[in-house]
Coordinates of C-alpha atoms in Angstrom, one line a residue:
M18 CA 11.8 -14.4 -52.0
S19 CA 8.2 -15.5 -52.9
E20 CA 5.4 -13.1 -53.1
R21 CA 3.5 -15.2 -50.6
L22 CA 6.2 -14.9 -48.0
E23 CA 6.3 -11.1 -48.5
R24 CA 2.6 -10.9 -48.1
L25 CA 2.5 -13.1 -44.9
L26 CA 5.6 -11.7 -43.1
G27 CA 7.0 -8.7 -45.0
G28 CA 4.5 -6.0 -44.0
P29 CA 4.8 -3.5 -41.2
E30 CA 2.2 -5.3 -39.1
T31 CA 4.4 -8.4 -38.7
S32 CA 7.8 -6.6 -38.5
W33 CA 7.8 -7.0 -34.7
L34 CA 7.6 -10.8 -35.1
V35 CA 10.4 -10.9 -37.6
E36 CA 12.5 -8.7 -35.4
R37 CA 12.0 -11.0 -32.4
V38 CA 13.0 -14.0 -34.4
R39 CA 16.1 -12.2 -35.8
R40 CA 17.3 -11.3 -32.3
R41 CA 16.9 -14.9 -31.2
L42 CA 18.9 -16.2 -34.1
E43 CA 21.6 -13.6 -33.4
R44 CA 22.0 -15.0 -29.9
G45 CA 22.2 -18.5 -31.1
R46 CA 18.7 -19.5 -30.0
S47 CA 16.2 -21.6 -32.0
P48 CA 13.1 -19.9 -33.4
S49 CA 10.7 -21.8 -31.3
G50 CA 8.3 -21.3 -28.4
P51 CA 5.9 -18.4 -27.9
V52 CA 6.4 -14.7 -28.4
T53 CA 4.1 -12.1 -27.0
L54 CA 3.3 -8.5 -28.1
S55 CA 1.6 -6.4 -25.5
A56 CA -0.9 -3.8 -26.6
A57 CA -1.2 -5.2 -30.1
T58 CA -3.2 -3.1 -32.6
A59 CA -6.1 -4.5 -34.6
E60 CA -4.0 -4.5 -37.8
Q61 CA -1.2 -6.5 -36.1
R62 CA -3.8 -9.0 -34.8
R63 CA -5.4 -9.4 -38.3
A64 CA -2.0 -9.9 -39.9
I65 CA -1.2 -12.8 -37.6
E66 CA -4.7 -14.3 -38.3
R67 CA -3.9 -14.2 -42.0
L68 CA -0.6 -15.8 -41.4
L69 CA -2.0 -18.6 -39.2
G70 CA -5.4 -19.0 -40.9
R71 CA -7.2 -18.8 -37.6
R72 CA -8.4 -16.4 -34.8
A73 CA -5.4 -15.1 -32.8
G74 CA -7.1 -15.0 -29.4
I75 CA -8.6 -12.1 -27.6
G76 CA -7.4 -9.5 -25.2
S77 CA -4.8 -6.6 -25.5
S78 CA -1.8 -8.8 -25.8
L79 CA -1.0 -11.1 -28.8
S80 CA 0.8 -14.4 -28.3
V81 CA 2.2 -16.3 -31.3
S82 CA 3.7 -19.8 -31.4
L83 CA 6.9 -19.7 -33.5
D84 CA 6.7 -23.4 -34.0
E85 CA 3.3 -22.9 -35.6
V86 CA 4.6 -20.1 -37.9
D87 CA 7.4 -22.4 -39.0
R88 CA 5.0 -25.1 -39.9
V89 CA 2.7 -22.7 -41.8
L90 CA 5.7 -21.3 -43.9
R91 CA 6.9 -24.8 -44.7
S92 CA 3.5 -26.4 -45.6
S93 CA 2.3 -23.4 -47.6
G94 CA 5.4 -23.2 -49.7
A95 CA 5.9 -19.6 -48.6
C96 CA 9.3 -20.6 -47.4
P97 CA 9.9 -24.4 -47.5
E98 CA 13.1 -24.0 -45.4
G99 CA 11.2 -22.6 -42.5
L100 CA 11.1 -19.5 -40.3
A101 CA 14.8 -19.0 -39.8
A102 CA 15.4 -19.0 -43.6
A103 CA 12.4 -16.7 -44.0
V104 CA 14.0 -14.1 -41.7
V105 CA 17.2 -14.2 -43.7
L106 CA 15.2 -13.7 -46.9
L107 CA 13.3 -10.8 -45.4
R108 CA 16.1 -9.0 -43.5
G109 CA 19.4 -10.3 -44.9
P110 CA 22.1 -12.4 -43.2
V111 CA 21.8 -12.8 -39.4
R112 CA 24.7 -11.8 -37.3
N113 CA 26.3 -14.4 -35.0
L114 CA 26.6 -12.3 -31.9
E115 CA 28.2 -15.0 -29.8
Q116 CA 31.0 -15.4 -32.3
E117 CA 31.3 -11.6 -32.7
N118 CA 31.6 -11.2 -28.9
A119 CA 34.2 -14.0 -28.7
L120 CA 36.3 -12.3 -31.4
R121 CA 35.9 -8.9 -29.7
D122 CA 36.9 -10.4 -26.3
E123 CA 40.0 -12.0 -27.9
A124 CA 40.9 -8.8 -29.6
W125 CA 40.8 -7.0 -26.2
R126 CA 42.9 -9.7 -24.6
E127 CA 45.5 -9.3 -27.3
A128 CA 45.4 -5.5 -26.8
F129 CA 46.5 -6.0 -23.2
A130 CA 49.1 -8.7 -24.1
E131 CA 52.3 -6.5 -23.9
L132 CA 51.1 -4.7 -20.8
D133 CA 50.2 -8.0 -19.0
A134 CA 53.7 -9.4 -19.9
V135 CA 55.2 -6.4 -18.0
L136 CA 52.7 -6.7 -15.1
A137 CA 53.6 -10.3 -14.6
H138 CA 56.8 -9.0 -13.0
R139 CA 55.1 -6.2 -11.1
P140 CA 52.7 -7.8 -8.5
E141 CA 52.3 -4.4 -6.8
L142 CA 50.3 -3.3 -9.8
S143 CA 47.9 -6.3 -9.9
G144 CA 45.2 -4.3 -8.1
W145 CA 45.5 -1.5 -10.7
R146 CA 45.2 -4.0 -13.5
S147 CA 42.0 -5.3 -12.0
W148 CA 40.7 -1.8 -11.6
L149 CA 41.3 -1.1 -15.3
E150 CA 39.2 -4.1 -16.1
V151 CA 36.4 -3.2 -13.7
T152 CA 36.1 0.4 -14.6
G153 CA 36.6 0.0 -18.3
L154 CA 38.9 3.0 -18.4
V155 CA 40.9 1.7 -21.3
R156 CA 37.8 0.9 -23.4
R157 CA 36.4 4.3 -22.8
S158 CA 39.7 6.0 -23.6
A159 CA 40.6 4.0 -26.7
G160 CA 37.2 3.0 -28.2
D161 CA 38.4 -0.2 -30.1
P162 CA 41.0 -2.9 -29.5
D163 CA 43.4 -1.6 -32.2
E164 CA 43.5 1.8 -30.6
A165 CA 43.8 0.3 -27.2
R166 CA 46.7 -1.9 -28.2
I167 CA 48.7 1.3 -29.2
L168 CA 47.9 3.0 -25.9
L169 CA 48.7 -0.1 -23.7
D170 CA 51.9 -0.9 -25.6
K171 CA 53.0 2.6 -24.7
M172 CA 52.2 1.9 -21.0
A173 CA 54.2 -1.3 -21.2
V174 CA 57.2 0.8 -22.2
L175 CA 56.6 3.4 -19.5
L176 CA 56.0 1.1 -16.4
P177 CA 59.6 -0.3 -16.2
Q178 CA 60.8 3.3 -15.8
L179 CA 58.7 3.8 -12.7
P180 CA 59.5 4.7 -10.0
H181 CA 62.3 6.8 -11.4
P182 CA 65.1 8.3 -9.3
S183 CA 64.3 11.8 -10.6
I184 CA 63.2 13.1 -14.0
P185 CA 61.0 15.9 -15.5
I186 CA 57.9 14.5 -17.1
G187 CA 58.7 16.1 -20.4
R188 CA 62.1 14.5 -20.5
L189 CA 60.7 11.2 -19.5
A190 CA 58.1 11.4 -22.4
A191 CA 60.8 12.5 -24.8
E192 CA 63.2 9.6 -23.9
I193 CA 60.5 7.0 -24.1
Y194 CA 58.2 8.2 -26.9
R195 CA 60.4 10.8 -28.7
D196 CA 57.5 13.3 -27.9
A197 CA 58.0 15.6 -24.9
H198 CA 54.2 16.2 -24.8
A199 CA 53.1 12.5 -24.9
L200 CA 52.3 12.6 -21.1
D201 CA 50.6 16.1 -21.2
E202 CA 47.5 16.5 -19.1
G203 CA 44.3 15.7 -21.1
K204 CA 45.7 12.9 -23.2
P205 CA 44.4 9.3 -22.7
L206 CA 48.0 8.1 -22.1
A207 CA 48.5 10.7 -19.4
A208 CA 45.4 9.6 -17.6
L209 CA 46.3 6.0 -17.7
A210 CA 49.9 6.7 -16.6
L211 CA 48.8 8.9 -13.8
S212 CA 46.5 6.1 -12.4
A213 CA 49.5 3.7 -12.5
A214 CA 51.7 6.3 -10.7
R215 CA 49.0 6.6 -8.0
S216 CA 48.9 2.8 -7.7
L217 CA 52.7 2.6 -7.2
S218 CA 52.4 5.4 -4.6
G219 CA 49.7 3.6 -2.6
L220 CA 47.2 6.3 -3.5
P221 CA 43.6 5.8 -4.8
Y222 CA 43.8 4.9 -8.6
A223 CA 41.4 7.8 -9.4
G224 CA 42.4 11.1 -7.7
D225 CA 40.6 14.3 -7.1
G226 CA 41.7 15.7 -10.5
T227 CA 43.4 18.8 -9.1
A228 CA 46.8 20.0 -10.3
D229 CA 48.3 19.6 -6.9
A230 CA 47.1 16.0 -6.6
R231 CA 48.6 15.3 -10.0
R232 CA 51.9 16.8 -9.0
K233 CA 52.0 14.8 -5.8
A234 CA 51.2 11.5 -7.5
W235 CA 53.9 12.0 -10.2
A236 CA 56.4 13.2 -7.6
A237 CA 55.8 10.1 -5.5
V238 CA 57.3 8.0 -8.4
G239 CA 60.2 10.4 -9.0
V240 CA 58.6 12.3 -11.9
H241 CA 58.3 16.1 -11.5
L242 CA 56.1 18.4 -13.6
D243 CA 58.5 21.3 -13.1
D244 CA 61.5 22.2 -10.8
L245 CA 59.4 24.5 -8.7
S246 CA 56.4 22.3 -7.9
S247 CA 58.6 19.7 -6.2
Y248 CA 59.9 20.8 -2.8
V249 CA 61.1 19.4 0.5
L250 CA 60.5 20.6 4.1
C251 CA 63.5 20.6 6.5
L252 CA 64.6 22.1 9.8
G253 CA 68.0 22.6 11.4
L254 CA 70.1 21.6 8.4
P255 CA 73.6 23.2 8.3
G256 CA 74.5 25.3 5.3
D257 CA 77.4 27.1 3.9
D258 CA 78.4 30.6 2.8
D259 CA 79.5 29.7 -0.7
T260 CA 76.2 28.7 -2.4
P261 CA 72.7 30.3 -2.5
T262 CA 71.0 27.2 -1.1
G263 CA 73.7 26.9 1.6
R264 CA 73.1 30.5 2.7
M265 CA 69.4 29.9 2.9
L266 CA 70.0 26.9 5.2
V267 CA 72.4 29.0 7.4
A268 CA 69.7 31.7 7.8
A269 CA 66.9 29.2 8.5
Q270 CA 69.0 27.4 11.0
A271 CA 70.0 30.6 12.8
A272 CA 66.3 31.7 13.0
G273 CA 65.1 28.2 14.0
E274 CA 62.6 28.2 11.2
P275 CA 61.6 25.4 8.8
C276 CA 62.9 25.8 5.3
L277 CA 61.3 24.8 2.0
L278 CA 63.8 23.9 -0.7
T279 CA 62.6 23.4 -4.3
L280 CA 64.0 20.9 -6.7
R281 CA 65.3 23.7 -8.8
Q282 CA 67.5 24.9 -5.9
L283 CA 68.7 21.4 -5.0
H284 CA 69.6 20.7 -8.6
R285 CA 71.8 23.8 -8.6
H286 CA 73.4 22.8 -5.3
E287 CA 76.1 20.3 -6.3
S288 CA 78.2 20.0 -3.1
P289 CA 77.3 17.4 -0.5
I290 CA 75.6 18.6 2.7
R291 CA 77.3 17.4 5.9
A292 CA 74.8 17.2 8.7
G293 CA 75.7 14.2 10.9
L294 CA 72.6 12.4 12.1
V295 CA 69.5 13.5 10.3
R296 CA 66.0 12.5 11.5
I297 CA 63.4 11.8 8.9
C298 CA 59.7 12.1 9.6
E299 CA 56.6 11.7 7.5
N300 CA 54.4 14.5 8.6
P301 CA 54.9 18.3 8.7
V302 CA 53.4 18.6 12.1
V303 CA 56.6 17.1 13.6
V304 CA 58.7 19.8 11.9
A305 CA 56.3 22.6 13.1
A306 CA 56.3 21.3 16.7
A307 CA 60.1 20.9 16.7
A308 CA 60.6 24.5 15.4
D309 CA 58.2 25.8 18.1
E310 CA 59.9 23.8 20.8
F311 CA 63.6 24.1 20.0
G312 CA 64.1 26.8 17.4
P313 CA 67.8 27.2 16.5
R314 CA 68.7 24.3 18.8
C315 CA 66.7 21.8 16.8
P316 CA 68.8 18.9 15.3
P317 CA 68.5 18.3 11.6
V318 CA 65.1 17.0 10.5
V319 CA 63.8 16.2 7.0
C320 CA 60.1 15.7 6.3
T321 CA 58.9 13.5 3.4
R322 CA 55.3 14.8 3.5
G323 CA 54.0 11.4 2.6
R324 CA 55.5 9.8 -0.5
P325 CA 58.9 11.5 -1.1
S326 CA 59.0 13.9 -3.9
A327 CA 61.9 14.3 -6.3
A328 CA 63.1 17.2 -4.1
V329 CA 63.1 14.9 -1.0
W330 CA 65.1 12.3 -2.9
R331 CA 67.6 14.9 -4.1
L332 CA 68.1 16.4 -0.6
L333 CA 68.5 12.9 1.0
D334 CA 71.1 12.0 -1.7
L335 CA 73.0 15.2 -1.0
L336 CA 73.0 14.4 2.7
A337 CA 74.1 10.8 2.1
A338 CA 76.9 12.0 -0.1
G339 CA 78.0 14.2 2.8
G340 CA 78.2 11.2 5.1
S341 CA 75.0 11.7 7.0
E342 CA 73.3 8.9 8.8
F343 CA 69.5 8.7 9.1
A344 CA 66.9 7.9 11.8
Y345 CA 63.4 7.3 10.5
H346 CA 59.9 7.6 11.9
G347 CA 56.6 7.5 10.1
D348 CA 52.9 6.6 10.4
F349 CA 52.2 3.1 11.6
D350 CA 50.0 2.1 8.6
W351 CA 50.8 0.1 5.5
G352 CA 51.2 3.2 3.4
G353 CA 53.7 4.5 5.9
I354 CA 55.6 1.2 5.9
G355 CA 55.8 1.4 2.1
I356 CA 57.3 4.9 2.3
A357 CA 59.8 3.7 5.0
N358 CA 60.9 0.8 2.8
A359 CA 61.5 3.1 -0.2
V360 CA 63.6 5.5 1.9
R361 CA 65.5 2.6 3.5
E362 CA 66.3 1.2 0.1
R363 CA 67.5 4.6 -1.1
V364 CA 69.7 5.9 1.7
G365 CA 69.4 3.4 4.6
W366 CA 68.3 4.4 8.2
R367 CA 68.0 3.3 11.8
P368 CA 64.5 3.1 13.3
W369 CA 63.4 6.1 15.3
R370 CA 60.7 4.7 17.6
Y371 CA 59.6 2.8 14.5
D372 CA 59.6 -0.8 15.6
A373 CA 57.3 -3.3 17.2
L374 CA 57.9 -2.1 20.7
A375 CA 57.2 1.5 19.8
Y376 CA 54.0 0.4 17.9
E377 CA 52.7 -1.6 20.9
A378 CA 53.4 1.3 23.2
A379 CA 51.6 3.7 21.0
I380 CA 48.4 1.7 20.6
S381 CA 48.4 1.0 24.4
S382 CA 48.4 4.7 25.2
A383 CA 45.2 6.6 25.9
R384 CA 45.9 8.9 23.0
A385 CA 45.7 6.0 20.5
L386 CA 42.1 5.1 21.4
S387 CA 40.9 7.2 18.6
A388 CA 43.1 5.5 16.0
T389 CA 41.5 4.2 12.9
P390 CA 41.5 0.6 11.7
L391 CA 44.4 -0.5 9.6
S392 CA 43.7 -1.1 6.0
G393 CA 45.6 -1.6 2.7
R394 CA 48.1 -4.1 1.4
P395 CA 50.6 -5.3 4.1
H396 CA 54.3 -4.7 3.6
A397 CA 57.3 -6.4 5.1
T398 CA 59.4 -4.5 7.7
P399 CA 62.9 -5.9 7.2
W400 CA 64.4 -3.7 10.0
D401 CA 62.1 -5.4 12.5
S402 CA 60.0 -8.4 11.3
E403 CA 58.0 -8.3 14.5
L404 CA 56.6 -4.9 13.5
S405 CA 54.6 -6.1 10.4
A406 CA 53.4 -9.1 12.4
A407 CA 52.2 -6.8 15.2
M408 CA 50.4 -4.4 12.8
A409 CA 48.7 -7.3 11.1
R410 CA 47.6 -8.7 14.5
R411 CA 46.5 -5.5 16.0
A412 CA 45.0 -4.0 12.8
V413 CA 45.2 -0.4 14.3
R414 CA 46.7 2.6 12.5
V415 CA 48.8 5.0 14.6
E416 CA 49.5 8.3 13.0
E417 CA 52.8 10.2 13.7
E418 CA 50.9 13.0 15.5
M419 CA 49.8 10.5 18.2
V420 CA 53.4 10.0 19.3
L421 CA 54.5 13.6 18.8
G422 CA 55.4 14.0 22.5
E423 CA 57.8 11.1 22.4
L424 CA 59.4 12.3 19.2
L425 CA 60.0 15.8 20.7
T426 CA 61.5 14.2 23.8
D427 CA 64.0 12.4 21.7
L428 CA 64.9 15.6 19.9
A429 CA 65.3 17.4 23.2
A430 CA 67.6 14.7 24.5
E431 CA 69.8 14.8 21.5
S432 CA 72.9 17.0 22.2
G433 CA 75.1 18.3 19.5
N434 CA 73.8 15.8 16.9
D435 CA 76.4 13.3 18.1
G436 CA 74.5 10.4 16.4
T437 CA 73.1 8.9 19.7
L438 CA 69.6 7.7 19.3
P439 CA 67.5 7.8 22.5

C-alpha cells in the first residue's frame, strides 16, 4: 500500500468513508454515487478537501461523490486499481455477504432435511413446521446449523412414535435415544418435542409453561410423565371384590359419586372391566351433573377431559376387552371432532347426539345463541359425513354444556344399561 493512499484515506478522519464503501462492497453494490455524513467535524471536512483537492461544500453535513474519489485515486497513482481495491488494501479482504447468506441458508435447509422428510408424510404437522420457521425456535435453541441438524434429526426419530398408545416419557426417551433424560424439562429437545405434541393434540404450539399444561400436552399423545399425573374421571362403572381398583369402583358406584382412577391403578388392574354400554363425554360437567341427578342409578360414563390421557386410553381398553360398547358425545368444534376420531379409531363407538341432526338442533336452540364462532382445521366425520359439512357451513361452535339437558334426559331414559340408545 502506497504512502499516498495511507495519507489520503488511511486516517481516522476518513474512516467513515472507507467503512461506507466496505459495507457497499460486502452487499455486492458498486462503490459509486454519493455518500453523506451528517454533523461532520472540521477535521473530517478538511480530510475530504485534501483528498479531492477542492472545497467540500458548506453546512453541517458532508456529501462525497464516490465516483470522484475513484477518479482521484486512479489519476493520482495512490491506487491505480480504484476505490474498491483501495478499501481492500486499507481494511483487508471484503466479505461477500450475499454468498455467505446463501451458504448459511443452504446449511439451515440441510439441517431440516431429515425432519422435513418425516413431515412430508405428516400433513397434520405442516402448521407446526411453518411455526418453527416463523418463530425461529430452532435457530434460538441450536445457535448454528450443525447443532440444529443434531437436534432436528432427533425430532425426526421421535415423531413417528407419536401419538403413542401409552408410555412413560423416560422410557420413550430411553428407547429412542438410549438416554432416559433426553426429554427432561429444560432441554432444547424437550421444548421442541413438547411443541410438536401440542400440535398433534390440537393445542397452541406454545403453552402457558406450567407443569400441568405440560402433563396434559404429553398425555394427549399417549406419553405420561408419571403414573400418578395421568388420570381418568368416570361414574357408574361396575367393579369387583377381588382387586383394589375393582373395590374402589364398587364403592364409588354404590355412593353415586364420580371416581378418579390414576394410570398407576389401571396398570395394576389387569382383568377386563365388564360394563355393557358405556357413554363417553368430553367435559367433566356432564359427569358432575349426572352424579347430582342420578347418583347410584347413573349408567356408566367415562370422561375424556379433552384429549384423552394415557389413563383414559387404558380404561377404555379395559372396558373394550370386557366387551363394552361405547356411545360418544363431545363438543361440536374441530378440536372435539379430532378427539372423537381418535377415540373411534381406538375403541369404536356409536354417536350419542353427535351427528348433523343433533348439531343443527343445538345451534337452533335459544341456548346456543351465545356460542362462539368455529375455528381451527376441519376434520372429517366418517360416522356422519353431513356433520362436518354442516359445521363448515354454519361455522358455529357448540360446547357440550349447551346440550347438557338433552344428555341428562338420555341418561334418565336408559334403564339397566341394556344398550339402547335414545
